Tab-separated table of C-alpha atoms in Angstrom:
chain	number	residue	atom	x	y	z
A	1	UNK	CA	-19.947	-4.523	-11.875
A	2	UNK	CA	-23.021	-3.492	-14.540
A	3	UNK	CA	-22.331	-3.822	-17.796
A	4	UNK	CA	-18.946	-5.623	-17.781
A	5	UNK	CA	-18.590	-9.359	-17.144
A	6	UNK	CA	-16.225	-12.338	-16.855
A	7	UNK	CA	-15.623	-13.529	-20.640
A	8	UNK	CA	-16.428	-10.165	-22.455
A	9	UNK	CA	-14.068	-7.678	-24.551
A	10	UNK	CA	-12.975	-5.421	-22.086
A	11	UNK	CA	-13.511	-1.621	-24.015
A	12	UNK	CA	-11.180	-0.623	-25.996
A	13	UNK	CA	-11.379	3.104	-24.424
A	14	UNK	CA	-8.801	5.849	-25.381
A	15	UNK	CA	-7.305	8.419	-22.851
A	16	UNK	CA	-4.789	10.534	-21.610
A	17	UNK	CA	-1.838	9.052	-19.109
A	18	UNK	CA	1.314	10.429	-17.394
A	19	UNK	CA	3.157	8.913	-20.635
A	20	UNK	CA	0.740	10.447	-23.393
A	21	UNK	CA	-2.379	9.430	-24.853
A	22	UNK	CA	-3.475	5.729	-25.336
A	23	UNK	CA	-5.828	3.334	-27.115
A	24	UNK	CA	-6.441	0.851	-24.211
A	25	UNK	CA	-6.462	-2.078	-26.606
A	26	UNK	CA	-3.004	-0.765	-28.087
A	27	UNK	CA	-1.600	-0.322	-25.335
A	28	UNK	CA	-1.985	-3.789	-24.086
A	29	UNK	CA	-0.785	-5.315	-27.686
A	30	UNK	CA	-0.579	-9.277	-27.244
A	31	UNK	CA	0.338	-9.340	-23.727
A	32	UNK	CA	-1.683	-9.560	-20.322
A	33	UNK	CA	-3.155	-6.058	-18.294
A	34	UNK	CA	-4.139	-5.536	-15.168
A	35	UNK	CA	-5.708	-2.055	-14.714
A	36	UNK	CA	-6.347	-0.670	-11.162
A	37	UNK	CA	-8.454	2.438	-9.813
A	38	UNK	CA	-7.815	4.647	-7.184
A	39	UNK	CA	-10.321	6.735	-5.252
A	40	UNK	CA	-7.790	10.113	-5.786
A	41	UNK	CA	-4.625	11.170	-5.728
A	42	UNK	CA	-2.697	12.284	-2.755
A	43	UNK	CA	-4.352	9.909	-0.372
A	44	UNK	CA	-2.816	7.634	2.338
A	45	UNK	CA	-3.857	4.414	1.203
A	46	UNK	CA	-3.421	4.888	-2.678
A	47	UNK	CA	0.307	6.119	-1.987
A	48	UNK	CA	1.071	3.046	-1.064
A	49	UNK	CA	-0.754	1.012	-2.863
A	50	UNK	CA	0.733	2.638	-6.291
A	51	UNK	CA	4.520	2.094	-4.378
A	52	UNK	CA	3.764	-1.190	-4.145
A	53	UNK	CA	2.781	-1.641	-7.483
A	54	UNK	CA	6.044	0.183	-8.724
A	55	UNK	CA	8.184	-2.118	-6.186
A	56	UNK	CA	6.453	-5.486	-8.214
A	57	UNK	CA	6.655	-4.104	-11.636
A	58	UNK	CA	9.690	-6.470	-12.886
A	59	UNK	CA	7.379	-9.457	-11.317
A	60	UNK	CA	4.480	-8.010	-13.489
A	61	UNK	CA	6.846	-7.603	-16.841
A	62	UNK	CA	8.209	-11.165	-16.090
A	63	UNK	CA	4.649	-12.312	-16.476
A	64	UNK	CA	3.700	-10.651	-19.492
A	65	UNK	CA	1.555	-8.308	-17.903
A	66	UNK	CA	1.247	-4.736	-18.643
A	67	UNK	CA	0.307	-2.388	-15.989
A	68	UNK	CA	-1.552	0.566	-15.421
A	69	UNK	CA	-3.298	2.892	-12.802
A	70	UNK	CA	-6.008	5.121	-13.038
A	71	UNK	CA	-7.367	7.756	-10.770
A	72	UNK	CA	-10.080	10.962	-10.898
A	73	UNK	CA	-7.594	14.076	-11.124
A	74	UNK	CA	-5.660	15.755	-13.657
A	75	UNK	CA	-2.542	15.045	-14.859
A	76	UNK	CA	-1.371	17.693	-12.950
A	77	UNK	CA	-2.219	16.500	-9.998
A	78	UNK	CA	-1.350	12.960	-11.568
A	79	UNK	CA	2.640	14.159	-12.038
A	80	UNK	CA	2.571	16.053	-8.775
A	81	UNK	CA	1.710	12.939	-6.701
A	82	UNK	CA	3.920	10.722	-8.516
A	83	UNK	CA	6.857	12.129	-6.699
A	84	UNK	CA	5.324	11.755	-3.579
A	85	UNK	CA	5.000	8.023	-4.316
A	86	UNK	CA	8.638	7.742	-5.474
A	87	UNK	CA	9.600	9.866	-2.325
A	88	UNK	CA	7.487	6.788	-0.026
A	89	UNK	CA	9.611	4.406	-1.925
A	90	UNK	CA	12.805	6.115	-1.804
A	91	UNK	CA	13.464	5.908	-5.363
A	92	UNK	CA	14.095	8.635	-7.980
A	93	UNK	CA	13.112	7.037	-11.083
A	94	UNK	CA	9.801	7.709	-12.942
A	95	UNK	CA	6.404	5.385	-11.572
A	96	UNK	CA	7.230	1.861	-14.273
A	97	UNK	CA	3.738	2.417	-15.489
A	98	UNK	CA	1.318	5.310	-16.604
A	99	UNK	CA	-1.921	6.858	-14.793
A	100	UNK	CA	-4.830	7.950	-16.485
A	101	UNK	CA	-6.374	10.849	-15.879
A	102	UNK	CA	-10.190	10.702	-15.179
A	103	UNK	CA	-11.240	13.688	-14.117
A	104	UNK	CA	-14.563	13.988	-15.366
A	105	UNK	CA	-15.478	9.994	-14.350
A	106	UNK	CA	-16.057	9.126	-17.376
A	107	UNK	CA	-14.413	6.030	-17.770
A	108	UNK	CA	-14.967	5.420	-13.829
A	109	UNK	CA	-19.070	4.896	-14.610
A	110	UNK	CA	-18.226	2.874	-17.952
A	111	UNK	CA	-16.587	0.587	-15.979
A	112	UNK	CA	-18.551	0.736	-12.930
A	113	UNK	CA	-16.070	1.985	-10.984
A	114	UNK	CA	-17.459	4.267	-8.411
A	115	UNK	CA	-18.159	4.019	-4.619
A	116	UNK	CA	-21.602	5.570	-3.726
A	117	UNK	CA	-20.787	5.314	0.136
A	118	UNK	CA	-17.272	7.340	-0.761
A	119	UNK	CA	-17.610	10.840	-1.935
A	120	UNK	CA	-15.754	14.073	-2.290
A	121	UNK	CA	-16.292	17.274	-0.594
A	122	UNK	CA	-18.915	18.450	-3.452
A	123	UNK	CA	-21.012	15.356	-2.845
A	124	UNK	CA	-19.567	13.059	-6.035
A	125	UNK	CA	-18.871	9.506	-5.733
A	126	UNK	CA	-15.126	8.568	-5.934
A	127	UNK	CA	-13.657	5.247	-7.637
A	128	UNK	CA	-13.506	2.098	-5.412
A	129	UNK	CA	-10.155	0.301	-5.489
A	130	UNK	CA	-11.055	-2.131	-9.093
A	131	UNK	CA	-8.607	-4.693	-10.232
A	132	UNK	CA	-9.529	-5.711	-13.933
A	133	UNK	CA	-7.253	-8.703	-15.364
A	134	UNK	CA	-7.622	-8.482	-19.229
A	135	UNK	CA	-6.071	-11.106	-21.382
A	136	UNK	CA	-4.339	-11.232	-24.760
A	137	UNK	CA	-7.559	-11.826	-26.089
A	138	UNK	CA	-8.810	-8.738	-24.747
A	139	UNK	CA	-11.221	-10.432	-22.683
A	140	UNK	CA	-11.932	-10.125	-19.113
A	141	UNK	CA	-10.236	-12.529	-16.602
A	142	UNK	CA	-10.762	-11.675	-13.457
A	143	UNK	CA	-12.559	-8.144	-11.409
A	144	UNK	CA	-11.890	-7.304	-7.886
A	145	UNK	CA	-13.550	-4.489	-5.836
A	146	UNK	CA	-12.204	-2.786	-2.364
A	147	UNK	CA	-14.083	-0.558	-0.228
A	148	UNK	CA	-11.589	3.161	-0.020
A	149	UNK	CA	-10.858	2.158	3.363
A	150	UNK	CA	-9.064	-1.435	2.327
A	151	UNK	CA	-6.005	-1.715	0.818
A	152	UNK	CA	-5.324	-4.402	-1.735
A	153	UNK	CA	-2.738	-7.293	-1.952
A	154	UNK	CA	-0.651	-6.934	-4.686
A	155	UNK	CA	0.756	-10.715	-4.056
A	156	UNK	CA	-2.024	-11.733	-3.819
A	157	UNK	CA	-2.750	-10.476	-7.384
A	158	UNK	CA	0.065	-11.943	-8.890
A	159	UNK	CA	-0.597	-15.056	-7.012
A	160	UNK	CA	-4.472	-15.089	-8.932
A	161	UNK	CA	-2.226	-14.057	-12.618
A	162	UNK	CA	0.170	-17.235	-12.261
A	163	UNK	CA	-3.353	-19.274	-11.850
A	164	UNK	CA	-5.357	-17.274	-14.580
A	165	UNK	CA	-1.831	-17.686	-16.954
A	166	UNK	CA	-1.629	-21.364	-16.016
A	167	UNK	CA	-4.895	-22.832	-16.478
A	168	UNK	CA	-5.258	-21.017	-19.770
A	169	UNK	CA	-2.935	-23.166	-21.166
A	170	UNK	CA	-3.085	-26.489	-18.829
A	171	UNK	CA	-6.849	-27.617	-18.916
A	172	UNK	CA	-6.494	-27.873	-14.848
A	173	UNK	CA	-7.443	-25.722	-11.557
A	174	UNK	CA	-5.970	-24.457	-8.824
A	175	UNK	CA	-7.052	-25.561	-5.028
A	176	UNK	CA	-7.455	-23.410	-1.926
A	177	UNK	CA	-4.322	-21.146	-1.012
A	178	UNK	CA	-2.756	-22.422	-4.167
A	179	UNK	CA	1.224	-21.044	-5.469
A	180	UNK	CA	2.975	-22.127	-7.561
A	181	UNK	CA	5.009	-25.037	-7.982
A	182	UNK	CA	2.138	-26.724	-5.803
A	183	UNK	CA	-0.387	-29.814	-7.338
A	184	UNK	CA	-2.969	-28.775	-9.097
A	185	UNK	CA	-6.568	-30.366	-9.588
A	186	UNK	CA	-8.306	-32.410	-12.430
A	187	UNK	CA	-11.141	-30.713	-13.701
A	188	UNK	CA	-14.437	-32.838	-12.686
A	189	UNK	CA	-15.835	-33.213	-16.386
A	190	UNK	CA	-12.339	-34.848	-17.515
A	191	UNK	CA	-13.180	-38.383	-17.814
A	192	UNK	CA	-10.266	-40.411	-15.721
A	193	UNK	CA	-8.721	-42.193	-19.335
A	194	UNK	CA	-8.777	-39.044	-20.446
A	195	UNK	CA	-6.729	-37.881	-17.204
A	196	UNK	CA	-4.686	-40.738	-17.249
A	197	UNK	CA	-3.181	-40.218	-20.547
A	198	UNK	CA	-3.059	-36.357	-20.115
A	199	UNK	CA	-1.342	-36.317	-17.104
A	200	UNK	CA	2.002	-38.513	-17.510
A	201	UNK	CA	3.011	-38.610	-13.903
A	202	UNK	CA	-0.639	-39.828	-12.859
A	203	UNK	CA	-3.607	-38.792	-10.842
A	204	UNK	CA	-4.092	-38.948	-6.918
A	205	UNK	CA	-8.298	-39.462	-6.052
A	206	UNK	CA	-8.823	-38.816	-2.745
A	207	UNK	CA	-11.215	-41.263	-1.407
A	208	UNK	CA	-14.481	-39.524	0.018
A	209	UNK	CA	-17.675	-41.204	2.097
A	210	UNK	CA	-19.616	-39.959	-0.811
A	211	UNK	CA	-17.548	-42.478	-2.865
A	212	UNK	CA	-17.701	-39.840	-5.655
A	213	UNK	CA	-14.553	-39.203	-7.162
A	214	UNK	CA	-13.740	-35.590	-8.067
A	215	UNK	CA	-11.189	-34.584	-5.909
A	216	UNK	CA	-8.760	-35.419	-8.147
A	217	UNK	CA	-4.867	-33.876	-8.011
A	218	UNK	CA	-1.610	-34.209	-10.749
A	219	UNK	CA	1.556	-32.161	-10.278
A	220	UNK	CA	1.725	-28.936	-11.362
A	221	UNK	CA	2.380	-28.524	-15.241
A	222	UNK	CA	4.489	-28.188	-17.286
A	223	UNK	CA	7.920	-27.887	-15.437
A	224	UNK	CA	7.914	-30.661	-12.627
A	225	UNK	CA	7.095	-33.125	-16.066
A	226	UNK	CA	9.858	-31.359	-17.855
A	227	UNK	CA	12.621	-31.419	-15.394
A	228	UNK	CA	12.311	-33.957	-12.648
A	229	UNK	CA	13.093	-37.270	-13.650
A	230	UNK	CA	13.086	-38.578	-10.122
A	231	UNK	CA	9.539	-37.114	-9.661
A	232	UNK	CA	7.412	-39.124	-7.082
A	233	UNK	CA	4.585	-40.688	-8.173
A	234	UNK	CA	1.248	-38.857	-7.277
A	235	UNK	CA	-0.083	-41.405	-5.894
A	236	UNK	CA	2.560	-40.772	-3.285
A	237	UNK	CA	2.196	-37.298	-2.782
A	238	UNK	CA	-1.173	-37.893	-1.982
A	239	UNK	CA	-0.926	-40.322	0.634
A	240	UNK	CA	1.820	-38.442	2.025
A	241	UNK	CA	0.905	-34.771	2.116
A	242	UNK	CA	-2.551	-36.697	3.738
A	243	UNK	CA	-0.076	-38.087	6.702
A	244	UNK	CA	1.574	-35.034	6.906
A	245	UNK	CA	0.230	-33.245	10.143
A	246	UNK	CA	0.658	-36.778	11.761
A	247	UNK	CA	4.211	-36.718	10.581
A	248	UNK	CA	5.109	-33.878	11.785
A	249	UNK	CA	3.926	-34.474	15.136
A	250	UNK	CA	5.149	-37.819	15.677
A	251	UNK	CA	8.864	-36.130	14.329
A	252	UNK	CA	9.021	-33.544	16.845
A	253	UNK	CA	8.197	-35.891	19.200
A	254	UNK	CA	11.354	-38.461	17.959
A	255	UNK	CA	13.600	-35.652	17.405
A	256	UNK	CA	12.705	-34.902	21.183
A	257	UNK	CA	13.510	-38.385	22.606
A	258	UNK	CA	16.814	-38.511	20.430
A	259	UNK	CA	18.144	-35.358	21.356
A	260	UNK	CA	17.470	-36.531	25.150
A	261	UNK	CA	19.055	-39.801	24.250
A	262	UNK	CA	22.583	-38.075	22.896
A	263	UNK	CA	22.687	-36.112	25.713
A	264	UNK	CA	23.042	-38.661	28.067
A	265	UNK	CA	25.191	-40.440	25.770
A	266	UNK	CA	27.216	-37.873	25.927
A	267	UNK	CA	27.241	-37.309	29.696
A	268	UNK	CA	28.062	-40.901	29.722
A	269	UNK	CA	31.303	-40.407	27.603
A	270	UNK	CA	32.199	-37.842	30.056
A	271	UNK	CA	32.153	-39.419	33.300
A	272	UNK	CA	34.231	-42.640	31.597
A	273	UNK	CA	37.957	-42.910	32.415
A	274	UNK	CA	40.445	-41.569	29.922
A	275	UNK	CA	42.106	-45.283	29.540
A	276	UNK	CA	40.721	-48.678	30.868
């Protein structure tokens, strides 16, 4: 998106929401934001997009993360729609976060916002779906951008803020399909004494033809090192969660042959005499 990159001070913009008139940077205070466009009100896919977003609110607050919505109509229009989204949800209570109003696109093109394949009936470009993650710092985190046509994945967003929350604190990554609670990787630049004293229950290498060791994996901080005091080694995980498919396999296949062997067992016990 021009203008606005990973790493810089997201603007500290003022405007007017469903709840009243905001300082963006204010607004936030110390905690995390995630704010999210909408092409326009009273539209399919935004309706349930913004439900959605109500329905994981409470996962949002539990994170620290402050939410809200914007879109390229009035507040009028804004307040009106609301209670269409709250009738899709089949809730009465007020949206758990505000919208702001655009309706001139101002803030739309200072962010980079707008679709040039979408536009309205007089010819304008409408927002794309944006997801900016902005940090206590007030820096950007993370920017997604949907087509109007594709809905986004809200788990999936909080799935991307328990990463973006845990690796600024824990100087690790997160693998492929990570969630939480699952291992988590050694950065590459981390010298392994380094590792090896950070990480108290030990790192798993996995061995590669390259012979280059950087796939490196420790369990995920800080609660398994907290609270399990009959953790597994790593080393262990690793060898196992490698044997896993294999396991699994060879299980289904013994569970097979065992069930087989009970039965007839059992058809055995049956066809004995009730005394010798």
């Amino acid at each position: 998106m021009p203008g606005l990159l990973l790493g810089d001070v997201f603007p500290n913009f003022e405007a007017e929401t469903t709840t009243g008139k905001i300082k963006f940077h204010d607004y936030l205070g110390d905690s995390w934001g995630i704010l999210f466009s909408h092409p326009r009100d009273y539209t399919p896919v935004c309706t349930t997009e913004l439900g959605r977003a109500a329905k994981l609110s409470c996962e949002f607050s539990r994170r620290s993360v402050k939410m809200i919505g914007l879109s390229i109509d009035s507040l009028e229009e804004h307040h009106g729609w609301t209670k269409d989204i709250l009738a899709y949800n089949r809730e009465e209570s007020g949206l758990p976060f505000p919208i702001i109003a655009d309706s001139h696109r101002e803030l739309a093109v200072s962010l980079g916002m707008l679709d040039p394949d979408e536009k309205d009936k007089d010819g304008l470009p409408l927002t794309a779906r944006c997801v900016f993650i902005i940090g206590p710092d007030k820096r950007l985190k993370l920017s997604l951008l949907y087509p109007a046509t594709t809905g986004r994945n809200f788990d999936e967003i909080l799935r991307v803020i328990d990463s973006l929350q845990l690796t600024a604190q824990n100087r690790v990554a997160t693998p492929v399909d990570w969630q939480p609670g699952d291992r988590v990787m050694v950065p590459p630049n981390m010298p392994e004494e380094e590792a090896a004293a950070l990480f108290p229950f030990g790192v798993y290498t996995k061995e590669l033809p390259s012979g280059k060791r950087y796939l490196r994996y420790t369990p995920h901080p800080p609660e398994q090192w907290r609270h399990s005091a009959s953790h597994r080694t790593i080393q262990e995980r690793g060898e196992q969660e490698e044997k896993k498919n294999g396991e699994e396999e060879d299980g289904e296949e013994e569970d097979g042959e065992e069930e087989e062997e009970e039965e007839k067992e059992e058809e055995e016990k049956k066809e004995l005499p009730d005394s010798l």
